[in-house]
Amino acid sequence: MNDIYGDKIETALQTYINDHQGSLTREQAISTILENWFASHGYLPPQQEGMRPEELDASNDD
């Protein structure tokens, strides 16, 4: 990787970390970015979050 490209990636990574209030380590940020990219490009199944069965009742029927 050349220096110009590396600098752009480093700047983008730092911006991503800062946008998450610095709550991510560098390694966590890279892992999250890769996981999101792999999922959005079909290499990983998308993460689906739903309600647990015990949380379901008639009030949350759509």
Short mmCIF file of N, CA and C in Angstrom, two decimals:
data_model
loop_
_atom_site.label_atom_id
_atom_site.label_comp_id
_atom_site.label_asym_id
_atom_site.label_seq_id
_atom_site.Cartn_x
_atom_site.Cartn_y
_atom_site.Cartn_z
N MET A 1 0.86 -1.16 0.00
CA MET A 1 0.00 0.00 0.00
C MET A 1 0.91 1.23 0.00
N ASN A 2 0.58 2.21 -0.85
CA ASN A 2 1.43 3.39 -0.89
C ASN A 2 1.07 4.36 0.23
N ASP A 3 1.92 5.33 0.47
CA ASP A 3 1.73 6.26 1.59
C ASP A 3 0.47 7.10 1.45
N ILE A 4 0.15 7.54 0.23
CA ILE A 4 -1.05 8.38 0.04
C ILE A 4 -2.30 7.57 0.36
N TYR A 5 -2.37 6.36 -0.17
CA TYR A 5 -3.52 5.50 0.09
C TYR A 5 -3.59 5.16 1.57
N GLY A 6 -2.45 4.84 2.17
CA GLY A 6 -2.40 4.53 3.60
C GLY A 6 -2.86 5.68 4.46
N ASP A 7 -2.47 6.90 4.09
CA ASP A 7 -2.89 8.08 4.84
C ASP A 7 -4.40 8.28 4.76
N LYS A 8 -4.97 8.03 3.58
CA LYS A 8 -6.42 8.18 3.41
C LYS A 8 -7.17 7.17 4.27
N ILE A 9 -6.68 5.95 4.28
CA ILE A 9 -7.31 4.90 5.08
C ILE A 9 -7.19 5.22 6.57
N GLU A 10 -6.02 5.66 6.98
CA GLU A 10 -5.81 6.01 8.39
C GLU A 10 -6.71 7.15 8.82
N THR A 11 -6.85 8.16 7.97
CA THR A 11 -7.73 9.30 8.27
C THR A 11 -9.18 8.83 8.38
N ALA A 12 -9.61 8.00 7.45
CA ALA A 12 -10.98 7.49 7.48
C ALA A 12 -11.22 6.66 8.73
N LEU A 13 -10.25 5.83 9.10
CA LEU A 13 -10.37 5.00 10.29
C LEU A 13 -10.48 5.84 11.55
N GLN A 14 -9.64 6.86 11.66
CA GLN A 14 -9.70 7.74 12.83
C GLN A 14 -11.02 8.50 12.89
N THR A 15 -11.54 8.90 11.75
CA THR A 15 -12.84 9.58 11.70
C THR A 15 -13.94 8.63 12.16
N TYR A 16 -13.89 7.39 11.72
CA TYR A 16 -14.87 6.38 12.13
C TYR A 16 -14.83 6.19 13.64
N ILE A 17 -13.63 6.05 14.19
CA ILE A 17 -13.48 5.88 15.64
C ILE A 17 -14.02 7.10 16.38
N ASN A 18 -13.69 8.29 15.91
CA ASN A 18 -14.16 9.52 16.55
C ASN A 18 -15.67 9.65 16.47
N ASP A 19 -16.27 9.21 15.36
CA ASP A 19 -17.72 9.27 15.21
C ASP A 19 -18.43 8.35 16.20
N HIS A 20 -17.72 7.41 16.74
CA HIS A 20 -18.29 6.50 17.74
C HIS A 20 -17.80 6.88 19.14
N GLN A 21 -17.61 8.16 19.35
CA GLN A 21 -17.19 8.75 20.62
C GLN A 21 -15.97 8.06 21.21
N GLY A 22 -15.09 7.57 20.35
CA GLY A 22 -13.87 6.93 20.83
C GLY A 22 -14.12 5.68 21.64
N SER A 23 -15.33 5.09 21.52
CA SER A 23 -15.65 3.91 22.32
C SER A 23 -15.08 2.63 21.72
N LEU A 24 -14.52 2.72 20.52
CA LEU A 24 -13.95 1.56 19.87
C LEU A 24 -12.44 1.65 19.86
N THR A 25 -11.80 0.52 20.09
CA THR A 25 -10.36 0.47 19.88
C THR A 25 -10.12 0.40 18.37
N ARG A 26 -8.90 0.59 17.98
CA ARG A 26 -8.55 0.49 16.56
C ARG A 26 -8.93 -0.89 16.02
N GLU A 27 -8.63 -1.94 16.77
CA GLU A 27 -8.92 -3.30 16.34
C GLU A 27 -10.43 -3.54 16.25
N GLN A 28 -11.19 -3.02 17.21
CA GLN A 28 -12.65 -3.16 17.18
C GLN A 28 -13.24 -2.43 15.98
N ALA A 29 -12.73 -1.24 15.70
CA ALA A 29 -13.22 -0.47 14.57
C ALA A 29 -12.95 -1.21 13.26
N ILE A 30 -11.75 -1.73 13.09
CA ILE A 30 -11.42 -2.47 11.87
C ILE A 30 -12.30 -3.70 11.74
N SER A 31 -12.50 -4.42 12.84
CA SER A 31 -13.34 -5.61 12.82
C SER A 31 -14.78 -5.26 12.45
N THR A 32 -15.31 -4.18 13.02
CA THR A 32 -16.67 -3.75 12.73
C THR A 32 -16.82 -3.35 11.27
N ILE A 33 -15.86 -2.59 10.77
CA ILE A 33 -15.90 -2.15 9.37
C ILE A 33 -15.86 -3.36 8.44
N LEU A 34 -14.97 -4.30 8.71
CA LEU A 34 -14.88 -5.49 7.86
C LEU A 34 -16.14 -6.34 7.94
N GLU A 35 -16.66 -6.52 9.13
CA GLU A 35 -17.88 -7.31 9.29
C GLU A 35 -19.04 -6.68 8.52
N ASN A 36 -19.19 -5.36 8.63
CA ASN A 36 -20.24 -4.67 7.89
C ASN A 36 -20.06 -4.80 6.39
N TRP A 37 -18.81 -4.66 5.92
CA TRP A 37 -18.54 -4.78 4.48
C TRP A 37 -18.84 -6.19 3.99
N PHE A 38 -18.34 -7.20 4.73
CA PHE A 38 -18.57 -8.59 4.32
C PHE A 38 -20.07 -8.91 4.29
N ALA A 39 -20.81 -8.45 5.29
CA ALA A 39 -22.25 -8.71 5.33
C ALA A 39 -22.97 -8.00 4.19
N SER A 40 -22.59 -6.77 3.90
CA SER A 40 -23.29 -6.02 2.85
C SER A 40 -22.95 -6.51 1.44
N HIS A 41 -21.88 -7.28 1.31
CA HIS A 41 -21.48 -7.82 0.01
C HIS A 41 -21.74 -9.33 -0.11
N GLY A 42 -22.50 -9.86 0.85
CA GLY A 42 -22.93 -11.25 0.76
C GLY A 42 -21.95 -12.29 1.25
N TYR A 43 -20.86 -11.88 1.86
CA TYR A 43 -19.89 -12.84 2.37
C TYR A 43 -20.22 -13.32 3.77
N LEU A 44 -21.03 -12.58 4.48
CA LEU A 44 -21.54 -12.96 5.80
C LEU A 44 -23.04 -12.74 5.78
N PRO A 45 -23.79 -13.57 6.49
CA PRO A 45 -25.23 -13.31 6.56
C PRO A 45 -25.46 -12.02 7.35
N PRO A 46 -26.44 -11.21 6.93
CA PRO A 46 -26.72 -9.98 7.69
C PRO A 46 -27.16 -10.32 9.10
N GLN A 47 -26.73 -9.49 10.03
CA GLN A 47 -27.14 -9.70 11.42
C GLN A 47 -28.56 -9.18 11.58
N GLN A 48 -29.40 -10.02 12.08
CA GLN A 48 -30.78 -9.64 12.31
C GLN A 48 -31.04 -9.65 13.79
N GLU A 49 -31.61 -8.56 14.25
CA GLU A 49 -31.97 -8.50 15.65
C GLU A 49 -33.48 -8.43 15.74
N GLY A 50 -34.02 -9.25 16.53
CA GLY A 50 -35.45 -9.26 16.71
C GLY A 50 -35.78 -9.32 18.18
N MET A 51 -37.04 -9.53 18.43
CA MET A 51 -37.47 -9.62 19.82
C MET A 51 -37.44 -11.08 20.25
N ARG A 52 -37.13 -11.27 21.51
CA ARG A 52 -37.15 -12.60 22.08
C ARG A 52 -38.61 -13.04 22.19
N PRO A 53 -38.88 -14.33 22.07
CA PRO A 53 -40.27 -14.81 22.12
C PRO A 53 -41.04 -14.33 23.34
N GLU A 54 -40.37 -14.26 24.48
CA GLU A 54 -41.08 -13.83 25.69
C GLU A 54 -41.43 -12.34 25.69
N GLU A 55 -40.83 -11.58 24.74
CA GLU A 55 -41.14 -10.15 24.63
C GLU A 55 -42.29 -9.88 23.67
N LEU A 56 -42.73 -10.90 22.94
CA LEU A 56 -43.80 -10.73 21.96
C LEU A 56 -45.16 -10.78 22.63
N ASP A 57 -46.02 -9.87 22.21
CA ASP A 57 -47.42 -9.89 22.63
C ASP A 57 -48.21 -9.10 21.58
N ALA A 58 -49.49 -8.95 21.78
CA ALA A 58 -50.33 -8.28 20.79
C ALA A 58 -49.97 -6.82 20.58
N SER A 59 -49.32 -6.19 21.55
CA SER A 59 -49.00 -4.77 21.42
C SER A 59 -47.91 -4.51 20.39
N ASN A 60 -47.12 -5.49 20.03
CA ASN A 60 -46.08 -5.26 19.03
C ASN A 60 -46.36 -5.96 17.71
N ASP A 61 -47.63 -6.29 17.46
CA ASP A 61 -48.03 -6.82 16.15
C ASP A 61 -48.12 -5.65 15.18
N ASP A 62 -47.58 -5.83 13.99
CA ASP A 62 -47.67 -4.80 12.96
C ASP A 62 -48.46 -5.27 11.79
#
